[in-house]
Amino acid sequence: MKMTEAAPPSKKRKSGGPGSSEPEEISSRELPAAAVMEVPDSRTQPPPPGAEGLEEGVDYISGLPDAVLGDIISLLPTREGARTQTLASRWRHLWRSAPLNLDYDDLPAEGDVLIALIAQILSAHTGSGRRLRISANHLCHEPATVDAWLRSPALSNLQELEFCRAANHPPVLPAVAASTFRLSSSLCVATISQCLLSDGIFETLHFPQLKQLTLEEVSISEGSLHRAIAGCPVLESMLLNRSTGFKCVRICSPSLRAIGVRVRSFQRPKIIVEDAPYLERLLRLDVDEGLDISVISAPNLEIMGCLPYKRPIQGLCAVFPTVLHTIKTLSIYVFYSSVEMVLSFMSCFPCLEKLYIEQDVSPDNISWRRKHKRHIRSLDIRLKTIVLKNYRGVLGDVNFAMFFVLHAKMLELLRFKVQGGCRNDFIARQRSLLQLEKRASRDARFEFTCDTDHRKIEDINHARDLSVADPFEW
Amino acid sequence: MDSTADPKGKRPLYQEDGLAYARAAAAAASATAAAAPDEEEAKPKPKPSSSSEEAKPEPEAEDQAEMPPLVLVAEDGVEVSISRRAARMSHMLRLLMEDSCADGPIPAPNVHSDILDLVVQYCEKHGPYYDPEASERARNPFPPFPVELTPTVSSIKPVTYVDPDPHGLKDWDKDFISLDNSTLFEVILAANYLNIEDLLDLGTTTVADMMRGKKPEEIREIFEIENDYTPEQEAELRKENAWAFED
């Protein structure tokens, strides 16, 4: 695909090579002139007579080979890609032969007109497919048409296939045929929504290149889910978004690095990480609903959250007997913050470095000094970053935060995400209340930000979002 | 700290510190490597961007690091040398090295030496962190446009923020690829010729970013593309693809 095809000589190419305007780079040794080979250079052609006297710039982009331009065009949204045909005659055929990015959302049509338009684009396209994004409704209402599309040569070698969630989808999930996944050998990214994946489908299906998988509101049995995961040898990110049909998800994957789960309100599936040597992130995407997590073997698991902590303290370590030392980042959701709670987490995850705490209400102003007087000297809080969400600045909040100010010796950043706005007088008052001059970590930074400054873990909707640098604030 | 599994061959989801791993491996290997020439001495000239203090070979590239650098010959006859580890980023050079055909000067006939310098600069910067096995492009060309959130931050003391891109490659890439059009496209052509996927990706993504959201007239202006359609031809094209021009 990356052949350097001979570019047609562009009319506006000036003679003489480039580099005359470049600043002097590092000095290079020069060969004696005799050793230089004569290489025919299309750029030394004199400009045609008609172009003389034109002081305009040079069109370098049209000199790129077709394959490279096709790559660039395939990065554009569908309509913009098609518009490149009108740039110049050199570009006429490029969009049609470049890998196709067809997103139904980007087409200005609906219903039958949209379906006809998609068919028209596919039939006129001579290149392969890069990405197809259509609605789950298409699969539901026009399965034969969708099948015809997927058989089109314009989608050969398709890399991304998305049946995205439709708001007005009928409640009964249609069963999909195995032929819907005829392009399984080339797919790298797949999103399947609002359908029933029956048991036979994954018995023979393999996705040798699939890296990102999103199952959104699908119904799939436990066995099928495990077979699906097993059939994806290079799967890196998987998102189970409100899918049903299974009570327990057993993760056995030699390649999986991030998994995200969002459940429906009446569900409470179990997630058992049996064997995931590369798993780094285990993310729960809703803060409210319960989820049973059990980790048996995940030696690289570093980021976990958001865990609702509404159980008694004793229950926590029983749930995570083996995952003690690798977890570095944890996000928890509590009714209200409490020092005992944090201490219990620290004892289960002793290497924790970054902690996000989101609370429903602010705690009562109960002093922790009396309770932990005996232990305070020996406390070794190694947290480096703490983010307190829904911080209101009332005395209970201040008291809780002060615990870290005074005892977290390795603290680098303590961020307060303030509900509503945070005005300067509020911040100034907080600074004095928190007794920051007595902080245990001299280099610590204390920041006040608004709750709305970042996207949250609840905003993750696609498997690719699971691997953003910070899934809790991105 | 605790890395019981060896993530060799897998690129982490976000950049992790491969230096510590490489250094540890080099320390273990230096005990056995006796009179092997240092990689720094083997280079004929110092490069400002060359990460000489990071020039610890990865275990599997140890042999390569001890061998002399490759010599590329630009179209103007100037020789540009590139360390073996950096050269791995070029599929073409990698094959030459594997076939042991990389000992003599390697011609890069359509690439000017200034452009070749830039390309080598990129490879030397990215070389230490490059893993050919994980190089299969994890394309993600259609991320949602970033939401412009302006955080209101009040901090007591600015301290260097630990960012998820510990080697600063993203920012370096951004600076690197801020080139004028002529240089940018020459770099893309060179990356295409030498088959350096990462650099080609960087270039094509940059160009696509420049084109995205613009009308054809604007794109023509940015890239100095001459519209050689007759008005009738252009109208015909627009009619054929009317759906693409509806707003």
XYZ file of C-alpha atoms in Angstrom:
721
model
C 0.000 0.000 0.000
C 2.890 2.293 0.569
C 4.302 2.270 -2.934
C 5.918 5.407 -4.111
C 3.983 5.841 -7.311
C 5.350 8.349 -9.714
C 3.511 11.552 -9.100
C 2.277 13.313 -12.210
C 4.409 16.412 -12.661
C 2.493 19.201 -11.071
C 2.288 22.254 -13.197
C 3.230 24.573 -10.431
C 6.368 22.870 -9.263
C 9.226 25.318 -9.425
C 12.579 24.107 -10.640
C 15.266 23.448 -8.120
C 14.874 21.198 -5.177
C 13.618 22.122 -1.757
C 15.847 22.822 1.124
C 16.987 26.240 0.035
C 14.702 27.805 2.601
C 15.671 25.410 5.350
C 17.829 26.647 8.173
C 21.231 25.062 8.282
C 20.876 21.739 9.966
C 23.712 19.804 11.483
C 26.818 19.849 9.384
C 27.099 16.817 7.165
C 30.097 15.334 5.526
C 30.065 15.902 1.814
C 31.218 13.384 -0.725
C 33.482 14.494 -3.529
C 31.387 15.548 -6.482
C 32.563 12.682 -8.638
C 30.879 10.156 -6.431
C 27.449 11.734 -6.746
C 25.129 9.791 -9.000
C 23.022 11.538 -11.508
C 19.453 10.911 -10.507
C 16.663 12.105 -12.745
C 14.667 14.599 -10.798
C 11.187 15.577 -11.874
C 11.519 18.744 -9.934
C 14.136 20.162 -12.224
C 11.643 20.434 -15.057
C 11.158 24.026 -16.027
C 7.698 25.385 -15.336
C 5.387 25.564 -18.350
C 5.225 28.919 -20.118
C 1.782 29.715 -18.798
C 2.980 29.650 -15.204
C 5.711 32.199 -15.647
C 5.234 35.378 -13.799
C 2.890 33.794 -11.231
C 4.210 34.679 -7.819
C 1.940 32.210 -6.041
C 3.107 29.418 -3.827
C 3.938 25.933 -4.850
C 1.475 23.085 -4.661
C 3.477 20.496 -2.806
C 0.601 18.396 -1.621
C -0.457 17.273 -5.051
C 2.978 15.807 -5.538
C 2.404 13.161 -2.915
C 1.781 9.682 -4.229
C -1.813 8.510 -4.533
C -1.527 6.045 -1.698
C -0.381 8.694 0.776
C -3.047 11.161 -0.302
C -5.587 8.395 -0.001
C -4.473 7.850 3.561
C -4.947 11.508 4.343
C -8.370 11.593 2.737
C -9.483 8.524 4.637
C -8.833 10.429 7.844
C -11.472 12.995 6.967
C -15.193 12.783 7.751
C -17.272 11.268 4.969
C -18.539 14.456 3.400
C -15.224 16.246 3.550
C -13.540 13.261 2.004
C -15.948 13.327 -0.885
C -15.445 17.047 -1.341
C -11.769 16.587 -2.028
C -12.769 15.382 -5.477
C -13.429 18.984 -6.409
C -10.076 20.362 -5.322
C -8.364 19.762 -8.654
C -8.378 17.180 -11.396
C -5.484 15.379 -9.709
C -7.795 14.700 -6.803
C -10.745 13.535 -8.855
C -10.284 9.835 -8.397
C -8.580 9.841 -5.021
C -11.556 9.686 -2.688
C -13.063 6.839 -4.604
C -9.918 4.784 -4.463
C -8.859 5.701 -0.939
C -10.007 3.508 1.939
C -13.588 4.534 2.606
C -14.740 6.143 5.808
C -18.525 5.976 5.697
C -20.389 7.319 8.689
C -24.154 7.481 8.388
C -24.222 10.298 10.895
C -22.294 12.469 8.513
C -24.730 12.024 5.643
C -27.476 14.606 5.249
C -30.262 12.112 4.722
C -32.607 9.902 6.641
C -34.734 6.850 6.214
C -34.979 5.467 2.712
C -33.016 8.335 1.204
C -30.133 7.554 3.525
C -30.207 3.893 2.618
C -30.178 4.699 -1.061
C -27.320 7.135 -0.551
C -25.215 4.594 1.307
C -25.801 2.087 -1.469
C -24.850 4.691 -4.036
C -21.603 5.587 -2.286
C -20.658 1.955 -1.878
C -21.305 1.103 -5.490
C -19.265 4.032 -6.767
C -16.318 3.310 -4.504
C -13.406 1.437 -6.002
C -11.060 1.321 -3.052
C -11.252 -0.794 0.075
C -13.060 0.013 3.306
C -11.644 1.675 6.352
C -14.634 2.366 8.526
C -18.364 1.831 8.364
C -20.623 3.285 10.964
C -24.350 2.717 10.698
C -27.216 2.585 13.130
C -28.357 -0.515 14.952
C -31.740 0.327 13.504
C -30.454 -0.412 10.037
C -29.456 -3.866 11.156
C -32.801 -4.321 12.810
C -35.124 -3.085 10.078
C -33.134 -3.766 6.908
C -30.986 -6.817 7.562
C -30.933 -7.856 3.916
C -29.785 -4.421 2.806
C -27.079 -4.319 5.436
C -25.952 -7.741 4.327
C -25.698 -6.495 0.763
C -23.630 -3.551 1.928
C -21.258 -5.779 3.835
C -20.755 -7.872 0.730
C -19.814 -4.836 -1.290
C -16.211 -4.786 -2.515
C -16.045 -1.201 -1.299
C -15.921 -2.559 2.233
C -13.306 -5.202 1.642
C -10.611 -5.270 4.268
C -12.800 -3.168 6.541
C -11.024 -2.117 9.698
C -13.734 -0.508 11.770
C -17.358 -1.588 11.939
C -19.821 0.122 14.192
C -23.488 -0.541 14.642
C -24.141 2.295 16.967
C -26.864 2.625 19.462
C -30.169 4.051 18.317
C -32.320 5.982 20.724
C -35.586 4.769 19.233
C -34.642 1.135 18.934
C -37.487 -1.320 19.446
C -37.318 -3.179 22.749
C -37.151 -6.630 21.241
C -33.582 -7.314 20.173
C -33.255 -8.884 16.730
C -30.958 -11.830 16.300
C -28.064 -11.185 13.968
C -26.821 -13.659 11.456
C -23.239 -14.809 11.466
C -22.872 -13.335 8.012
C -22.980 -9.899 9.584
C -19.431 -10.601 10.678
C -18.167 -11.749 7.321
C -15.444 -9.111 7.564
C -14.182 -10.513 10.838
C -10.752 -11.308 9.447
C -9.817 -7.663 8.953
C -11.719 -5.843 11.684
C -9.680 -3.944 14.248
C -12.528 -2.071 15.918
C -16.062 -3.362 16.337
C -19.114 -1.935 18.039
C -22.245 -4.046 18.220
C -25.418 -2.602 19.681
C -28.922 -3.585 20.476
C -29.121 -7.055 19.087
C -29.176 -10.642 20.183
C -25.959 -12.555 19.645
C -27.155 -16.106 19.585
C -25.130 -19.047 20.694
C -23.989 -20.421 17.384
C -22.390 -17.261 16.123
C -19.081 -17.263 17.918
C -18.400 -20.935 17.515
C -16.660 -20.451 14.224
C -16.014 -16.741 14.221
C -12.528 -15.467 14.781
C -11.370 -11.898 14.928
C -7.633 -12.196 14.439
C -7.033 -8.441 14.320
C -9.703 -7.132 16.653
C -8.297 -4.753 19.219
C -11.329 -2.851 20.452
C -14.720 -4.374 21.094
C -17.801 -2.578 22.363
C -20.967 -4.526 23.143
C -23.729 -2.081 23.813
C -27.124 -3.268 25.004
C -26.696 -6.651 23.425
C -28.001 -9.891 24.713
C -25.329 -12.547 24.792
C -25.000 -15.701 26.823
C -22.072 -16.366 29.099
C -20.704 -19.099 26.891
C -20.890 -16.933 23.791
C -19.201 -14.078 25.569
C -16.299 -16.245 26.609
C -16.013 -17.741 23.162
C -16.049 -14.277 21.680
C -13.202 -13.148 23.917
C -11.293 -16.322 23.166
C -11.699 -15.705 19.457
C -9.923 -12.352 19.711
C -6.255 -13.118 20.246
C -5.091 -9.492 20.188
C -8.023 -7.856 21.936
C -6.858 -4.883 23.960
C -9.960 -3.008 25.054
C -13.406 -4.312 25.737
C -16.444 -2.351 26.806
C -19.591 -4.083 28.030
C -22.205 -1.397 28.033
C -25.545 -2.363 29.520
C -25.481 -5.799 27.964
C -27.463 -8.672 29.350
C -27.741 -12.415 29.209
C -24.849 -13.341 31.425
C -24.487 -13.614 35.167
C -20.761 -13.825 35.224
C -17.996 -12.573 32.965
C -14.854 -14.624 33.193
C -11.920 -12.793 31.725
C -9.285 -15.073 30.291
C -7.401 -13.142 27.708
C -3.729 -13.192 26.786
C -3.870 -9.667 25.446
C -6.637 -7.694 27.126
C -5.396 -4.478 28.681
C -8.529 -2.593 29.623
C -12.035 -3.660 30.383
C -14.972 -1.401 31.155
C -18.368 -2.499 32.383
C -21.608 -0.619 32.708
C -24.623 -2.530 33.952
C -28.343 -2.108 33.738
C -30.102 -1.152 36.886
C -31.654 -4.532 37.573
C -28.475 -6.436 36.930
C -25.587 -7.349 39.113
C -23.174 -9.516 37.163
C -19.954 -10.890 38.519
C -16.678 -10.037 36.915
C -14.017 -12.635 37.522
C -10.594 -11.862 36.165
C -9.266 -15.371 35.906
C -6.180 -14.902 33.849
C -5.302 -11.595 32.281
C -1.546 -11.135 32.250
C -1.665 -7.762 30.523
C -4.749 -6.302 32.103
C -3.943 -2.828 33.371
C -7.364 -1.303 33.906
C -10.590 -2.613 35.303
C -13.193 0.099 35.099
C -16.738 0.310 36.307
C -18.433 2.993 34.367
C -21.363 3.803 36.587
C -20.971 4.946 40.087
C -24.260 3.853 41.512
C -24.841 0.237 40.712
C -23.223 -2.633 42.438
C -20.871 -5.028 40.761
C -19.103 -8.069 42.088
C -15.474 -8.032 41.134
C -13.075 -10.801 41.847
C -9.498 -10.805 40.647
C -7.631 -14.090 40.524
C -4.708 -13.349 38.289
C -3.929 -9.939 36.911
C -0.311 -9.193 37.695
C -0.303 -5.872 35.875
C -3.570 -4.457 37.085
C -2.885 -0.894 38.073
C -6.039 1.108 37.716
C -9.339 0.168 39.221
C -12.532 2.043 39.760
C -15.047 3.288 40.287
C -15.867 1.086 43.246
C -18.857 1.902 45.350
C -17.813 1.513 48.897
C -20.920 0.893 50.838
C -19.888 -2.314 52.495
C -18.483 -2.776 55.938
C -14.725 -2.453 56.143
C -14.135 -6.122 56.836
C -15.624 -7.121 53.559
C -13.135 -5.277 51.404
C -10.020 -7.334 51.875
C -11.938 -10.537 51.494
C -12.965 -9.446 48.044
C -9.445 -8.597 46.951
C -7.201 -11.187 48.533
C -4.609 -11.329 45.804
C -4.614 -7.942 44.190
C -2.695 -6.051 46.746
C 0.484 -4.640 45.399
C -0.046 -3.673 41.835
C -2.958 -1.273 42.144
C -1.675 2.269 41.859
C -4.815 4.194 40.994
C -8.185 3.694 42.597
C -11.465 5.496 42.322
C -14.146 5.009 44.910
C -17.646 6.262 45.407
C -18.914 6.611 48.928
C -21.845 7.983 50.721
C -19.540 10.269 52.645
C -15.802 10.322 53.082
C -14.264 8.911 56.198
C -10.742 8.416 57.377
C -11.366 4.811 58.432
C -12.470 4.042 54.942
C -9.297 5.406 53.418
C -7.147 3.562 55.928
C -8.879 0.304 55.085
C -8.202 0.866 51.400
C -4.595 1.642 52.118
C -4.229 -1.624 53.942
C -5.702 -3.575 51.024
C -3.737 -1.671 48.394
C -0.495 -0.668 50.032
C 1.108 0.666 46.861
C -1.726 2.978 46.044
C -0.482 6.266 44.654
C -3.520 7.981 43.258
C -6.925 8.030 44.901
C -10.163 9.529 43.636
C -12.934 9.873 46.174
C -16.400 10.896 45.115
C -18.900 11.384 47.878
C -22.642 11.832 47.964
C -22.774 14.068 50.989
C -20.234 15.709 53.157
C -19.260 13.905 56.349
C -20.210 15.130 59.769
C -17.494 16.991 61.522
C -16.204 14.105 63.593
C -12.652 14.421 64.658
C -10.402 11.607 63.563
C -7.631 12.690 65.886
C -9.167 11.139 68.919
C -9.965 7.868 67.188
C -6.555 7.358 65.647
C -4.430 9.068 68.226
C -2.499 5.940 68.909
C -1.753 5.190 65.297
C -1.123 8.622 63.928
C 2.623 8.611 64.499
C 3.066 5.335 62.695
C 0.818 6.161 59.820
C 2.583 6.035 56.528
C 0.319 7.443 53.893
C 2.083 7.047 50.586
C -0.510 8.597 48.395
C 0.857 10.993 45.829
C -2.316 12.309 44.284
C -5.721 12.659 45.846
C -8.784 14.030 44.137
C -11.803 14.849 46.245
C -14.943 15.196 44.211
C -18.113 16.869 45.411
C -16.135 18.873 47.862
C -18.288 21.435 49.507
C -15.870 22.981 51.919
C -17.973 22.489 55.009
C -16.252 21.589 58.242
C -16.614 17.857 57.734
C -14.962 18.118 54.318
C -12.201 20.307 55.659
C -11.542 17.947 58.507
C -11.303 14.977 56.194
C -8.973 16.758 53.797
C -6.810 17.973 56.649
C -6.000 14.403 57.502
C -4.085 14.139 54.234
C -2.621 17.578 54.472
C -1.050 16.709 57.783
C -0.119 13.069 57.234
C 0.487 12.354 53.560
C 4.231 12.803 53.465
C 4.611 11.939 49.804
C 1.705 14.003 48.613
C 2.256 15.806 45.355
C -1.210 16.972 44.454
C -4.423 17.307 46.373
C -7.210 18.476 44.170
C -10.573 19.650 45.372
C -13.362 19.417 42.836
C -15.850 21.871 44.109
C -19.523 21.543 43.464
C -20.846 24.551 41.710
C -18.437 27.366 41.212
C -15.328 28.063 43.220
C -14.807 31.699 43.832
C -11.612 33.248 45.082
C -12.954 34.074 48.510
C -14.087 30.483 48.941
C -10.643 29.264 47.973
C -8.912 31.718 50.283
C -11.055 30.629 53.194
C -10.390 26.982 52.445
C -6.672 27.588 52.351
C -6.698 29.038 55.814
C -9.017 26.370 57.212
C -6.938 23.535 55.852
C -3.822 24.749 57.660
C -1.750 24.233 54.573
C 1.301 25.764 56.212
C 1.488 22.660 58.366
C 1.454 20.316 55.422
C 3.479 17.149 55.760
C 4.732 17.253 52.202
C 6.477 20.518 51.459
C 6.210 20.128 47.689
C 2.527 19.358 47.667
C 0.285 21.315 45.377
C -3.299 22.127 46.282
C -5.750 22.922 43.542
C -9.365 23.918 43.494
C -11.209 23.156 40.302
C -14.796 23.035 39.230
C -16.657 19.785 38.999
C -17.337 20.330 35.338
C -13.756 20.765 34.248
C -13.217 17.295 32.918
C -15.156 14.422 31.527
C -15.797 11.671 33.995
C -15.677 7.939 33.879
C -19.388 7.923 33.231
C -18.714 9.598 29.896
C -16.828 6.623 28.524
C -18.902 5.170 25.708
C -16.477 3.520 23.352
C -13.798 0.916 23.828
C -11.146 3.355 22.683
C -11.991 5.709 25.555
C -10.904 3.039 28.007
C -7.290 3.778 27.241
C -7.224 7.520 27.745
C -4.440 8.544 30.047
C -6.767 9.260 32.961
C -10.133 7.552 32.633
C -11.527 9.268 35.708
C -10.833 12.760 34.466
C -10.324 13.171 30.759
C 8.512 -1.889 41.549
C 6.230 -4.809 41.000
C 6.313 -6.052 37.466
C 5.871 -9.738 37.640
C 4.807 -9.986 34.025
C 7.086 -8.927 31.252
C 5.234 -6.701 28.849
C 7.849 -7.238 26.187
C 6.457 -6.887 22.755
C 3.422 -4.954 23.885
C 3.224 -1.244 23.692
C 1.541 0.070 26.817
C -1.723 1.905 26.530
C 0.065 5.049 27.518
C 3.766 5.653 27.424
C 5.484 3.924 30.242
C 9.023 4.394 31.299
C 10.968 1.954 29.183
C 14.205 3.576 30.222
C 14.328 1.975 33.611
C 13.766 -1.408 32.058
C 16.362 -0.776 29.365
C 18.899 0.486 31.878
C 18.447 -2.499 34.114
C 18.922 -4.801 31.181
C 21.968 -2.856 30.041
C 23.483 -3.016 33.484
C 23.065 -6.749 33.479
C 24.507 -6.992 30.016
C 27.429 -4.654 30.578
C 29.002 -7.230 32.828
C 29.365 -9.551 29.871
C 29.964 -7.064 27.103
C 33.724 -6.602 27.288
C 35.404 -4.512 24.638
C 32.358 -3.647 22.609
C 32.640 -0.144 21.210
C 30.382 2.341 22.813
C 27.512 3.449 20.665
C 28.438 7.078 21.164
C 31.943 6.637 19.866
C 30.740 4.790 16.834
C 28.738 7.752 15.605
C 30.914 9.979 13.450
C 29.263 13.171 14.530
C 27.255 14.215 17.515
C 23.643 15.050 16.981
C 21.985 17.621 19.210
C 18.810 15.633 19.330
C 20.546 12.319 19.792
C 19.595 10.950 23.137
C 23.132 9.941 23.967
C 22.418 9.716 27.657
C 19.501 7.453 26.851
C 21.562 5.377 24.463
C 21.256 2.238 26.496
C 20.461 -0.652 24.230
C 17.338 -2.676 24.744
C 18.136 -6.317 25.262
C 17.090 -7.441 21.837
C 18.829 -4.541 20.118
C 22.078 -4.960 21.986
C 23.922 -6.380 19.035
C 22.698 -3.620 16.797
C 23.720 -0.894 19.180
C 27.277 -2.117 19.183
C 27.539 -2.081 15.405
C 28.428 1.065 13.534
C 25.617 3.314 12.376
C 24.151 3.174 8.905
C 25.113 5.709 6.298
C 22.410 7.161 4.110
C 23.319 9.111 1.018
C 20.980 11.956 0.156
C 20.223 13.091 -3.352
C 22.747 15.890 -3.106
C 25.467 13.415 -2.220
C 25.618 14.376 1.424
C 25.984 11.469 3.806
C 23.771 11.288 6.856
C 24.353 8.654 9.461
C 21.699 7.054 11.594
C 22.185 4.778 14.550
C 21.053 1.210 14.095
C 18.454 1.462 16.781
C 16.913 4.522 15.192
C 17.116 2.861 11.798
C 14.806 0.123 12.992
C 11.959 2.549 12.650
C 12.327 2.343 8.897
C 10.933 -0.874 7.563
C 13.202 -0.632 4.579
C 16.343 -0.150 6.653
C 15.273 -2.847 9.037
C 15.072 -5.344 6.218
C 18.474 -4.262 4.960
C 19.956 -4.744 8.393
C 18.362 -8.143 8.748
C 19.797 -9.168 5.409
C 23.151 -7.735 6.419
C 23.094 -5.436 3.425
C 23.362 -2.290 5.470
C 27.094 -2.005 5.845
C 27.809 0.222 2.894
C 26.245 3.561 1.999
C 22.525 3.335 1.342
C 21.160 5.657 -1.317
C 18.130 7.799 -0.613
C 17.922 9.234 -4.075
C 14.914 11.513 -3.831
C 15.581 12.906 -0.410
C 17.519 16.077 0.165
C 20.048 15.960 2.987
C 18.217 18.585 5.035
C 15.065 16.492 4.940
C 17.061 13.382 5.684
C 18.503 15.127 8.713
C 15.002 15.842 9.962
C 13.893 12.278 9.395
C 16.926 10.923 11.205
C 16.262 13.363 14.010
C 12.771 11.907 14.390
C 14.040 8.354 14.370
C 16.759 9.064 16.901
C 14.212 10.648 19.211
C 11.697 7.836 18.928
C 14.170 5.026 18.432
C 14.777 4.148 22.080
C 11.070 3.580 22.661
C 10.287 1.882 19.399
C 9.139 -1.678 19.436
C 8.822 -3.197 15.986
C 6.534 -5.948 17.211
C 4.011 -3.517 18.578
C 4.324 -1.216 15.639
C 1.159 -2.398 13.963
C -0.742 0.763 13.650
C -3.498 0.988 16.220
C -5.346 3.401 14.068
C -7.782 5.605 15.774
C -8.496 8.244 13.221
C -11.907 9.346 14.368
C -11.778 10.318 17.972
C -14.444 12.761 19.065
C -13.301 16.308 18.847
C -11.862 17.316 22.208
C -14.235 19.263 24.377
C -12.787 22.656 25.114
C -12.832 22.776 28.866
C -11.078 25.682 30.500
C -10.323 24.628 34.039
C -10.304 27.265 36.695
C -7.371 26.333 38.801
C -5.996 28.013 41.816
C -2.801 26.471 43.072
C -0.470 27.356 45.825
C 2.765 26.294 44.309
C 3.450 25.172 40.788
C 5.172 21.848 40.764
C 6.042 19.875 37.680
C 2.971 17.900 36.846
C 3.454 14.213 36.270
C 1.963 13.794 32.862
C 0.947 10.624 31.074
C 3.453 11.225 28.306
C 6.607 10.910 30.402
C 8.992 11.103 27.497
C 7.313 14.194 26.151
C 7.062 12.620 22.744
C 3.664 14.065 21.910
C 4.818 17.619 22.481
C 8.078 16.962 20.743
C 6.201 15.546 17.774
C 3.960 18.575 17.670
C 6.945 20.892 17.577
C 8.759 18.679 15.140
C 5.944 18.582 12.620
C 5.296 22.332 12.673
C 6.974 22.818 9.381
C 6.250 24.886 6.333
C 4.331 23.087 3.640
C 7.309 22.338 1.467
C 9.306 20.725 4.250
C 6.293 18.892 5.619
C 5.579 17.187 2.355
C 9.193 16.381 1.712
C 9.319 14.725 5.118
C 6.190 12.752 4.279
C 7.707 11.636 1.005
C 10.914 10.612 2.729
C 9.001 8.711 5.405
C 7.066 7.000 2.652
C 10.198 6.044 0.775
C 11.974 4.748 3.863
C 8.740 3.192 5.092
C 8.735 4.791 8.530
C 5.153 4.172 9.562
C 5.123 6.333 12.659
C 6.511 9.363 10.916
C 4.222 8.847 7.951
C 1.284 8.629 10.331
C 2.356 11.808 12.048
C 2.606 13.584 8.724
C -0.674 12.387 7.271
C -2.552 13.090 10.492
C -1.130 16.588 10.553
C -2.210 17.239 6.987
C -5.670 15.791 7.655
C -5.962 18.061 10.687
C -5.157 21.011 8.483
C -7.843 19.993 6.020
C -10.571 19.009 8.415
C -13.453 21.431 8.771
C -12.449 23.469 5.753
C -14.258 24.057 2.518
C -12.555 23.110 -0.739
C -11.780 26.752 -1.503
C -10.063 27.118 1.833
C -8.112 23.900 1.354
C -6.932 25.099 -2.036
C -5.696 28.274 -0.477
C -3.819 26.584 2.329
C -2.036 24.180 0.066
C -1.793 26.352 -3.035
C -3.747 23.852 -5.094
C -4.643 25.206 -8.490
C -8.206 24.555 -9.465
C -7.917 23.259 -12.999
C -11.569 22.344 -13.413
C -13.665 24.387 -15.767
C -16.696 25.914 -14.079
C -18.877 23.421 -15.914
C -16.803 20.475 -14.760
C -16.860 21.660 -11.192
C -20.617 22.214 -11.276
C -21.079 18.736 -12.682
C -18.965 17.244 -9.921
C -20.855 19.108 -7.262
C -24.126 17.880 -8.699
C -22.899 14.307 -8.746
C -21.903 14.534 -5.102
C -24.615 16.908 -3.988
C -24.942 15.142 -0.669
C -21.365 16.057 0.195
C -22.020 19.737 -0.295
C -25.228 20.020 1.663
C -24.634 21.802 4.917
